[in-house]
Amino acid sequence: MPHILAIESSCDETAASVCCDGIILSNIIYSQEIHKQYGGVVPELASRAHLHAIVPVVDEALQKANVGLGEIDAFAFTQSPGLIGSLLVGAEFTKSLSLACNKPLIAVHHMQAHVMANLIQTPEDKNSIPSFPFLCLTVSGGHTQIVLCDGFLKMKVIGQTLDDAAGEAFDKSARILGLPYSGGPFIDKYAAEGNPEKYKFPEPKIPGLNFSFSGLKTSILYFIRDEKQKNENFVEENIADICASIQLRIVSILLNKLKKAADETGIKNICIAGGVSANSGLRKAFEELGTAEGWRTYIPRFEYCTDNAAMIAVTGYHKYLAGVFEELSVVPCARAPF
Ligand code: KG4
Ligand code: ZN
C-alpha cells in the first residue's frame, strides 16, 4: 500500500496531496491572490508566494490524510512545464524531503498529470474511470491538446494549439471586455444569462487536429472597438450576450476537433481535463455531443480540473509502480514535451 506525497507548484497554485495505493487521501490547494491586482501572474511574486505557502500546504496535506512523513514511500513533484522560478521551489522542496527521508523521487509532467486526473479515485467516490485507449482534450491556461492515451503512462499528443491556449482565449477575451483576471470563470458566469447566437465570431480553418485561437481574439478586439465607437456602453449593456457568443465559439472550436479526432481514431472513450474543463458551456456541450455520438464521456471532479497536486500524486503512483525514479540532480524545465 504505497503512500505518495506530491507537490504541484508550476504556476500560481501551491498544492500538495497524499495518495495511498492510488486513492487520494488529501488534496490541498492554496491559490495565490496577489496576482489579481496585476491582471496576470507575476513570475517573481509567484516564486516568493510558493516559498511562503509550501510548508503549511504540505503539512495540511499530511494531516488531512492522517499520514506521517515517515510513512511516505515516495515523493513526487511537477517537473515541467511552468514558470521556472515556481517549479524550482516545488522541485527543491521535494528533493529535500526525498533526501531527508531516504525515499525515491518522482518527476511528473504537468500536462500528463492533467490527463491522469480522469483516473483519480477517492475513498468516498470510487467513480468509474475510462478504460484504454481513450482520448483526452486537455484545455488549460497554457495548453490545448488532444492526447491519445494507450496506457497509464503511454500518451501521445495528436493535436495542439498553434498559438494561444483555450484558457488564454477566455482570459484575453475577458480582458478586452474589462473583466477581472482570470477571466474564464467570469465569461462562464455571464454566458449563463446570454444568447449565444447573438454575435457571430469566426471559426478558423486549421488543417488536421490542431487549433488556433489568435484570429478569434483579434476579431473580438475589432468587434468591441467598432461597437464602442457607436455606443460607449455597448459592453455593459450586452455583456451576457457577448460572453455567451464568445463561449459558444471557443467551445465549438474545441469540440469540432475532438469529434474529428474521435472519428479518425474510432475511439469512443472520451475525456476532458484542465482548468477550462470547469467551463459549464464546455461541459454541457461535451455531454450532449457524447450522447449524440455514442461516446462514454468522462470529466474529472471540479477540484481536479484546475491545477492541483492530486493529479501529480496519481501520476506519481503509476511511475512508482513502473519504477521510474529520478536522481537528486534532476532539474525542472519551463518547457518540455512528454
Ligand atoms: O489548468 P489551469 O488551472 O492552469 C494551467 O495549467 O494553466 O487552467 C487555468 C485556466 C485559466 O485560463 C482560466 O481562465 C481557465 O482555466 N478557467 C476557465 C474556467 N475556470 C478556469 N475558463 C472558462 N470557464 C471556466 N469556468
Ligand atoms: Zn494546469
Short mmCIF file of C-alpha atoms and ligand atoms in Angstrom, two decimals:
data_model
loop_
_atom_site.label_atom_id
_atom_site.label_comp_id
_atom_site.label_asym_id
_atom_site.label_seq_id
_atom_site.Cartn_x
_atom_site.Cartn_y
_atom_site.Cartn_z
CA MET A 1 0.00 0.00 0.00
CA PRO A 2 2.47 2.71 -1.10
CA HIS A 3 1.88 6.28 0.09
CA ILE A 4 2.95 9.07 -2.28
CA LEU A 5 3.27 12.73 -1.28
CA ALA A 6 3.01 15.02 -4.31
CA ILE A 7 3.72 18.73 -4.73
CA GLU A 8 2.47 20.99 -7.55
CA SER A 9 3.93 24.50 -7.98
CA SER A 10 4.08 25.13 -11.73
CA CYS A 11 2.23 28.46 -11.78
CA ASP A 12 0.20 30.33 -9.14
CA GLU A 13 -1.21 27.46 -7.10
CA THR A 14 0.80 25.88 -4.27
CA ALA A 15 -0.67 22.40 -3.85
CA ALA A 16 0.08 19.14 -2.04
CA SER A 17 -1.66 15.78 -1.99
CA VAL A 18 -1.22 12.36 -0.40
CA CYS A 19 -2.43 9.18 -2.07
CA CYS A 20 -2.42 5.58 -0.84
CA ASP A 21 -2.45 2.83 -3.46
CA GLY A 22 -3.57 5.46 -6.00
CA ILE A 23 -6.56 6.57 -3.89
CA ILE A 24 -6.47 10.28 -2.99
CA LEU A 25 -6.47 10.93 0.78
CA SER A 26 -5.92 14.71 0.71
CA ASN A 27 -5.82 17.50 -1.87
CA ILE A 28 -4.79 20.92 -0.52
CA ILE A 29 -4.66 23.92 -2.87
CA TYR A 30 -3.53 27.43 -1.97
CA SER A 31 -4.38 29.88 -4.79
CA GLN A 32 -2.12 32.94 -4.77
CA GLU A 33 -4.33 36.04 -4.58
CA ILE A 34 -1.52 38.56 -5.05
CA HIS A 35 -1.63 38.40 -8.88
CA LYS A 36 -5.21 39.69 -9.21
CA GLN A 37 -4.17 43.33 -8.81
CA TYR A 38 -1.73 42.98 -11.75
CA GLY A 39 -4.17 41.34 -14.20
CA GLY A 40 -1.95 38.27 -14.67
CA VAL A 41 0.62 36.07 -12.95
CA VAL A 42 3.84 37.92 -11.98
CA PRO A 43 6.53 35.18 -12.02
CA GLU A 44 8.78 36.63 -9.30
CA LEU A 45 5.84 37.14 -6.94
CA ALA A 46 4.64 33.60 -7.67
CA SER A 47 8.01 32.11 -6.63
CA ARG A 48 8.00 34.09 -3.37
CA ALA A 49 4.40 33.13 -2.59
CA HIS A 50 5.27 29.42 -3.14
CA LEU A 51 8.13 29.79 -0.64
CA HIS A 52 5.72 31.16 1.98
CA ALA A 53 2.96 28.62 1.33
CA ILE A 54 4.76 25.34 0.72
CA VAL A 55 5.42 24.26 4.34
CA PRO A 56 1.86 24.87 5.65
CA VAL A 57 0.30 23.38 2.50
CA VAL A 58 2.37 20.16 2.73
CA ASP A 59 1.74 19.97 6.47
CA GLU A 60 -2.03 20.28 5.94
CA ALA A 61 -1.97 17.59 3.21
CA LEU A 62 -0.26 15.15 5.60
CA GLN A 63 -2.60 15.99 8.47
CA LYS A 64 -5.75 15.71 6.37
CA ALA A 65 -4.55 12.32 5.08
CA ASN A 66 -3.66 11.30 8.65
CA VAL A 67 -0.28 10.11 7.41
CA GLY A 68 3.11 10.92 8.97
CA LEU A 69 6.11 11.98 6.89
CA GLY A 70 7.84 8.74 7.92
CA GLU A 71 5.06 6.70 6.25
CA ILE A 72 5.60 8.25 2.81
CA ASP A 73 7.13 5.77 0.31
CA ALA A 74 7.99 8.24 -2.47
CA PHE A 75 7.90 11.98 -3.18
CA ALA A 76 6.59 13.37 -6.49
CA PHE A 77 6.81 16.88 -7.92
CA THR A 78 5.86 18.78 -11.08
CA GLN A 79 8.97 19.00 -13.23
CA SER A 80 7.58 20.71 -16.34
CA PRO A 81 6.10 22.82 -17.94
CA GLY A 82 5.61 26.00 -15.95
CA LEU A 83 7.26 29.15 -14.61
CA ILE A 84 10.84 28.18 -13.87
CA GLY A 85 11.06 30.01 -10.52
CA SER A 86 7.79 28.44 -9.35
CA LEU A 87 8.83 24.96 -10.50
CA LEU A 88 12.17 25.34 -8.70
CA VAL A 89 10.51 25.88 -5.31
CA GLY A 90 8.47 22.67 -5.58
CA ALA A 91 11.34 20.66 -7.08
CA GLU A 92 13.93 21.65 -4.48
CA PHE A 93 11.49 21.22 -1.59
CA THR A 94 10.53 17.74 -2.79
CA LYS A 95 14.18 16.78 -3.32
CA SER A 96 14.94 17.83 0.27
CA LEU A 97 12.13 15.62 1.58
CA SER A 98 13.33 12.70 -0.53
CA LEU A 99 16.91 13.13 0.73
CA ALA A 100 15.90 13.60 4.38
CA CYS A 101 13.52 10.59 4.39
CA ASN A 102 15.74 8.49 2.11
CA LYS A 103 12.80 7.66 -0.17
CA PRO A 104 12.59 7.75 -4.01
CA LEU A 105 11.98 10.91 -6.00
CA ILE A 106 9.50 11.03 -8.91
CA ALA A 107 9.27 13.77 -11.58
CA VAL A 108 5.87 14.37 -13.19
CA HIS A 109 4.90 16.20 -16.39
CA HIS A 110 2.07 18.64 -15.58
CA MET A 111 0.15 18.04 -18.85
CA GLN A 112 0.37 14.26 -18.48
CA ALA A 113 -0.98 14.73 -14.95
CA HIS A 114 -3.97 16.77 -16.22
CA VAL A 115 -4.90 13.76 -18.40
CA MET A 116 -4.37 11.39 -15.45
CA ALA A 117 -6.88 13.47 -13.41
CA ASN A 118 -9.52 11.39 -15.20
CA LEU A 119 -8.17 8.30 -13.39
CA ILE A 120 -8.40 9.81 -9.88
CA GLN A 121 -10.39 7.92 -7.29
CA THR A 122 -11.18 8.93 -3.71
CA PRO A 123 -12.30 6.65 -0.82
CA GLU A 124 -15.84 8.10 -0.79
CA ASP A 125 -16.20 8.38 -4.55
CA LYS A 126 -14.78 5.42 -6.46
CA ASN A 127 -16.22 6.84 -9.67
CA SER A 128 -15.97 4.99 -12.93
CA ILE A 129 -12.78 5.76 -14.79
CA PRO A 130 -12.09 5.43 -18.53
CA SER A 131 -10.58 2.26 -19.92
CA PHE A 132 -7.78 2.36 -22.51
CA PRO A 133 -7.49 3.55 -25.18
CA PHE A 134 -9.09 6.94 -24.56
CA LEU A 135 -8.84 10.43 -25.99
CA CYS A 136 -8.42 13.45 -23.73
CA LEU A 137 -8.99 17.08 -24.67
CA THR A 138 -6.70 18.92 -22.24
CA VAL A 139 -7.56 22.61 -22.05
CA SER A 140 -5.71 24.89 -19.64
CA GLY A 141 -4.35 28.42 -19.40
CA GLY A 142 -1.13 27.42 -21.14
CA HIS A 143 -2.05 24.39 -23.29
CA THR A 144 -4.69 22.97 -25.60
CA GLN A 145 -4.06 19.40 -26.66
CA ILE A 146 -5.81 16.26 -27.84
CA VAL A 147 -3.99 13.33 -26.24
CA LEU A 148 -4.28 9.67 -27.27
CA CYS A 149 -3.82 7.56 -24.15
CA ASP A 150 -2.99 3.85 -24.63
CA GLY A 151 -1.93 3.03 -21.06
CA PHE A 152 -1.23 4.67 -17.70
CA LEU A 153 1.92 6.42 -18.89
CA LYS A 154 1.55 5.82 -22.64
CA MET A 155 0.35 9.11 -24.09
CA LYS A 156 0.77 10.82 -27.44
CA VAL A 157 -0.26 14.37 -28.40
CA ILE A 158 -2.20 14.11 -31.69
CA GLY A 159 -3.38 17.72 -31.91
CA GLN A 160 -2.48 21.02 -30.25
CA THR A 161 -2.83 24.77 -30.48
CA LEU A 162 -0.60 26.63 -32.90
CA ASP A 163 -0.84 29.89 -30.91
CA ASP A 164 -2.99 30.75 -27.86
CA ALA A 165 -4.37 28.13 -25.48
CA ALA A 166 -8.15 27.88 -24.91
CA GLY A 167 -7.74 29.36 -21.40
CA GLU A 168 -5.82 32.28 -22.88
CA ALA A 169 -8.63 32.79 -25.39
CA PHE A 170 -11.07 33.06 -22.47
CA ASP A 171 -8.74 35.25 -20.39
CA LYS A 172 -7.76 37.61 -23.24
CA SER A 173 -11.39 37.98 -24.32
CA ALA A 174 -12.31 38.81 -20.73
CA ARG A 175 -9.57 41.40 -20.62
CA ILE A 176 -10.91 43.06 -23.81
CA LEU A 177 -14.30 43.24 -22.04
CA GLY A 178 -12.70 44.80 -18.94
CA LEU A 179 -13.42 41.78 -16.72
CA PRO A 180 -11.02 40.86 -13.85
CA TYR A 181 -8.23 38.24 -14.07
CA SER A 182 -8.53 35.31 -14.55
CA GLY A 183 -11.43 35.98 -16.83
CA GLY A 184 -12.55 32.47 -17.87
CA PRO A 185 -14.90 31.95 -14.89
CA PHE A 186 -16.41 35.46 -15.40
CA ILE A 187 -17.20 34.73 -19.05
CA ASP A 188 -18.75 31.44 -17.90
CA LYS A 189 -20.91 33.27 -15.32
CA TYR A 190 -22.20 35.99 -17.70
CA ALA A 191 -22.69 33.50 -20.56
CA ALA A 192 -25.26 31.61 -18.47
CA GLU A 193 -27.65 34.58 -18.86
CA GLY A 194 -26.93 35.38 -22.51
CA ASN A 195 -27.92 34.46 -26.07
CA PRO A 196 -25.02 32.56 -27.70
CA GLU A 197 -26.40 33.17 -31.21
CA LYS A 198 -26.44 36.98 -30.88
CA TYR A 199 -22.96 37.72 -32.26
CA LYS A 200 -21.10 35.56 -34.79
CA PHE A 201 -17.37 35.12 -34.31
CA PRO A 202 -15.30 33.24 -36.93
CA GLU A 203 -14.21 29.60 -36.66
CA PRO A 204 -10.64 29.22 -38.03
CA LYS A 205 -9.94 26.69 -40.80
CA ILE A 206 -6.90 24.85 -39.42
CA PRO A 207 -5.99 21.53 -41.06
CA GLY A 208 -5.76 18.26 -39.12
CA LEU A 209 -6.32 18.13 -35.37
CA ASN A 210 -4.57 21.39 -34.47
CA PHE A 211 -6.24 24.50 -33.04
CA SER A 212 -5.81 28.26 -33.39
CA PHE A 213 -7.35 30.98 -31.21
CA SER A 214 -5.39 34.11 -32.17
CA GLY A 215 -7.75 35.04 -35.06
CA LEU A 216 -10.77 34.79 -32.77
CA LYS A 217 -9.10 37.09 -30.23
CA THR A 218 -8.36 39.69 -32.94
CA SER A 219 -11.91 39.54 -34.31
CA ILE A 220 -13.32 40.09 -30.79
CA LEU A 221 -10.94 43.02 -30.26
CA TYR A 222 -12.01 44.77 -33.51
CA PHE A 223 -15.70 43.97 -32.98
CA ILE A 224 -15.71 45.52 -29.49
CA ARG A 225 -13.66 48.54 -30.66
CA ASP A 226 -16.12 49.22 -33.54
CA GLU A 227 -19.24 48.75 -31.41
CA LYS A 228 -17.89 51.01 -28.65
CA GLN A 229 -17.35 53.78 -31.22
CA LYS A 230 -21.11 53.63 -31.95
CA ASN A 231 -22.19 53.18 -28.30
CA GLU A 232 -19.72 53.64 -25.47
CA ASN A 233 -21.87 51.48 -23.16
CA PHE A 234 -22.06 48.59 -25.65
CA VAL A 235 -20.13 46.12 -23.46
CA GLU A 236 -22.01 46.91 -20.24
CA GLU A 237 -25.40 46.74 -21.98
CA ASN A 238 -24.70 43.46 -23.78
CA ILE A 239 -22.21 41.65 -21.55
CA ALA A 240 -24.24 38.44 -21.22
CA ASP A 241 -24.83 38.04 -24.98
CA ILE A 242 -21.19 38.89 -25.80
CA CYS A 243 -19.87 36.35 -23.28
CA ALA A 244 -22.32 33.65 -24.43
CA SER A 245 -21.31 34.22 -28.09
CA ILE A 246 -17.57 34.10 -27.29
CA GLN A 247 -18.00 30.98 -25.17
CA LEU A 248 -20.04 29.23 -27.87
CA ARG A 249 -17.29 29.83 -30.45
CA ILE A 250 -14.42 28.67 -28.19
CA VAL A 251 -16.41 25.54 -27.29
CA SER A 252 -17.30 24.80 -30.93
CA ILE A 253 -13.63 25.14 -32.00
CA LEU A 254 -12.64 22.65 -29.27
CA LEU A 255 -15.42 20.11 -29.78
CA ASN A 256 -15.29 20.07 -33.59
CA LYS A 257 -11.63 18.98 -33.39
CA LEU A 258 -12.37 16.48 -30.63
CA LYS A 259 -15.11 14.91 -32.78
CA LYS A 260 -12.70 14.78 -35.74
CA ALA A 261 -10.12 13.00 -33.54
CA ALA A 262 -12.75 10.51 -32.33
CA ASP A 263 -13.92 9.85 -35.91
CA GLU A 264 -10.35 9.35 -37.18
CA THR A 265 -9.23 7.04 -34.35
CA GLY A 266 -12.56 5.23 -33.82
CA ILE A 267 -12.12 5.71 -30.05
CA LYS A 268 -15.32 6.13 -28.01
CA ASN A 269 -13.89 6.69 -24.50
CA ILE A 270 -13.51 10.46 -24.43
CA CYS A 271 -12.30 12.69 -21.57
CA ILE A 272 -11.71 16.35 -20.96
CA ALA A 273 -9.24 17.83 -18.46
CA GLY A 274 -7.50 21.07 -17.43
CA GLY A 275 -8.78 24.34 -16.00
CA VAL A 276 -11.08 25.17 -18.93
CA SER A 277 -12.92 21.86 -18.45
CA ALA A 278 -14.50 23.64 -15.45
CA ASN A 279 -16.42 25.75 -18.02
CA SER A 280 -20.13 24.94 -17.78
CA GLY A 281 -20.79 25.58 -21.51
CA LEU A 282 -18.00 23.17 -22.49
CA ARG A 283 -19.14 20.52 -20.01
CA LYS A 284 -22.76 20.67 -21.23
CA ALA A 285 -21.88 20.69 -24.95
CA PHE A 286 -19.37 17.86 -24.39
CA GLU A 287 -22.01 15.66 -22.70
CA GLU A 288 -24.54 16.44 -25.46
CA LEU A 289 -22.04 15.63 -28.21
CA GLY A 290 -21.08 12.44 -26.36
CA THR A 291 -24.71 11.30 -26.22
CA ALA A 292 -25.21 12.07 -29.93
CA GLU A 293 -22.01 10.23 -30.91
CA GLY A 294 -22.40 7.23 -28.56
CA TRP A 295 -19.26 8.13 -26.58
CA ARG A 296 -18.56 7.21 -22.96
CA THR A 297 -17.64 10.65 -21.58
CA TYR A 298 -15.53 11.48 -18.53
CA ILE A 299 -14.87 14.80 -16.77
CA PRO A 300 -12.76 14.97 -13.57
CA ARG A 301 -14.38 16.38 -10.45
CA PHE A 302 -14.12 20.19 -10.35
CA GLU A 303 -11.17 20.32 -7.90
CA TYR A 304 -9.17 18.01 -10.16
CA CYS A 305 -9.79 20.13 -13.30
CA THR A 306 -7.83 23.25 -12.30
CA ASP A 307 -4.23 22.96 -11.06
CA ASN A 308 -3.93 20.53 -8.15
CA ALA A 309 -1.48 18.03 -6.65
CA ALA A 310 -3.87 15.04 -6.62
CA MET A 311 -3.24 14.63 -10.35
CA ILE A 312 0.53 14.73 -9.65
CA ALA A 313 0.09 12.12 -6.88
CA VAL A 314 -1.85 9.69 -9.07
CA THR A 315 0.66 10.05 -11.92
CA GLY A 316 3.47 9.65 -9.37
CA TYR A 317 1.83 6.46 -8.11
CA HIS A 318 1.88 4.90 -11.59
CA LYS A 319 5.52 5.95 -12.05
CA TYR A 320 6.24 4.36 -8.64
CA LEU A 321 4.66 1.08 -9.80
CA ALA A 322 6.70 1.28 -13.02
CA GLY A 323 9.89 2.03 -11.03
CA VAL A 324 10.55 5.35 -12.81
CA PHE A 325 12.61 7.35 -10.30
CA GLU A 326 15.00 10.33 -10.52
CA GLU A 327 18.41 11.20 -9.12
CA LEU A 328 18.70 14.26 -6.85
CA SER A 329 20.45 16.01 -9.76
CA VAL A 330 17.15 16.21 -11.70
CA VAL A 331 16.14 19.78 -12.60
CA PRO A 332 12.81 21.41 -13.51
CA CYS A 333 12.27 22.71 -17.01
CA ALA A 334 9.99 25.57 -18.19
CA ARG A 335 9.03 23.71 -21.39
CA ALA A 336 9.33 20.04 -22.25
CA PRO A 337 7.34 17.62 -24.41
CA PHE A 338 6.01 14.47 -22.75
O1 KG4 B 1 -5.28 24.15 -15.66
P1 KG4 B 1 -5.31 25.51 -15.10
O2 KG4 B 1 -5.86 25.69 -13.69
O3 KG4 B 1 -3.88 26.14 -15.06
C1 KG4 B 1 -2.96 25.96 -16.10
O4 KG4 B 1 -2.26 24.91 -16.10
O5 KG4 B 1 -2.95 26.84 -17.00
O6 KG4 B 1 -6.14 26.43 -16.12
C2 KG4 B 1 -6.35 27.80 -15.87
C3 KG4 B 1 -7.24 28.34 -16.99
C4 KG4 B 1 -7.38 29.86 -16.98
O7 KG4 B 1 -7.16 30.35 -18.27
C5 KG4 B 1 -8.83 30.07 -16.54
O8 KG4 B 1 -9.42 31.25 -17.07
C6 KG4 B 1 -9.48 28.84 -17.12
O9 KG4 B 1 -8.57 27.80 -16.88
N1 KG4 B 1 -10.77 28.55 -16.46
C7 KG4 B 1 -11.96 28.71 -17.08
C8 KG4 B 1 -12.95 28.38 -16.12
N2 KG4 B 1 -12.32 28.05 -14.94
C9 KG4 B 1 -10.98 28.16 -15.18
N3 KG4 B 1 -12.27 29.06 -18.33
C10 KG4 B 1 -13.55 29.12 -18.66
N4 KG4 B 1 -14.56 28.84 -17.80
C11 KG4 B 1 -14.31 28.46 -16.53
N5 KG4 B 1 -15.32 28.18 -15.68
ZN ZN B 2 -2.53 23.14 -15.42
#
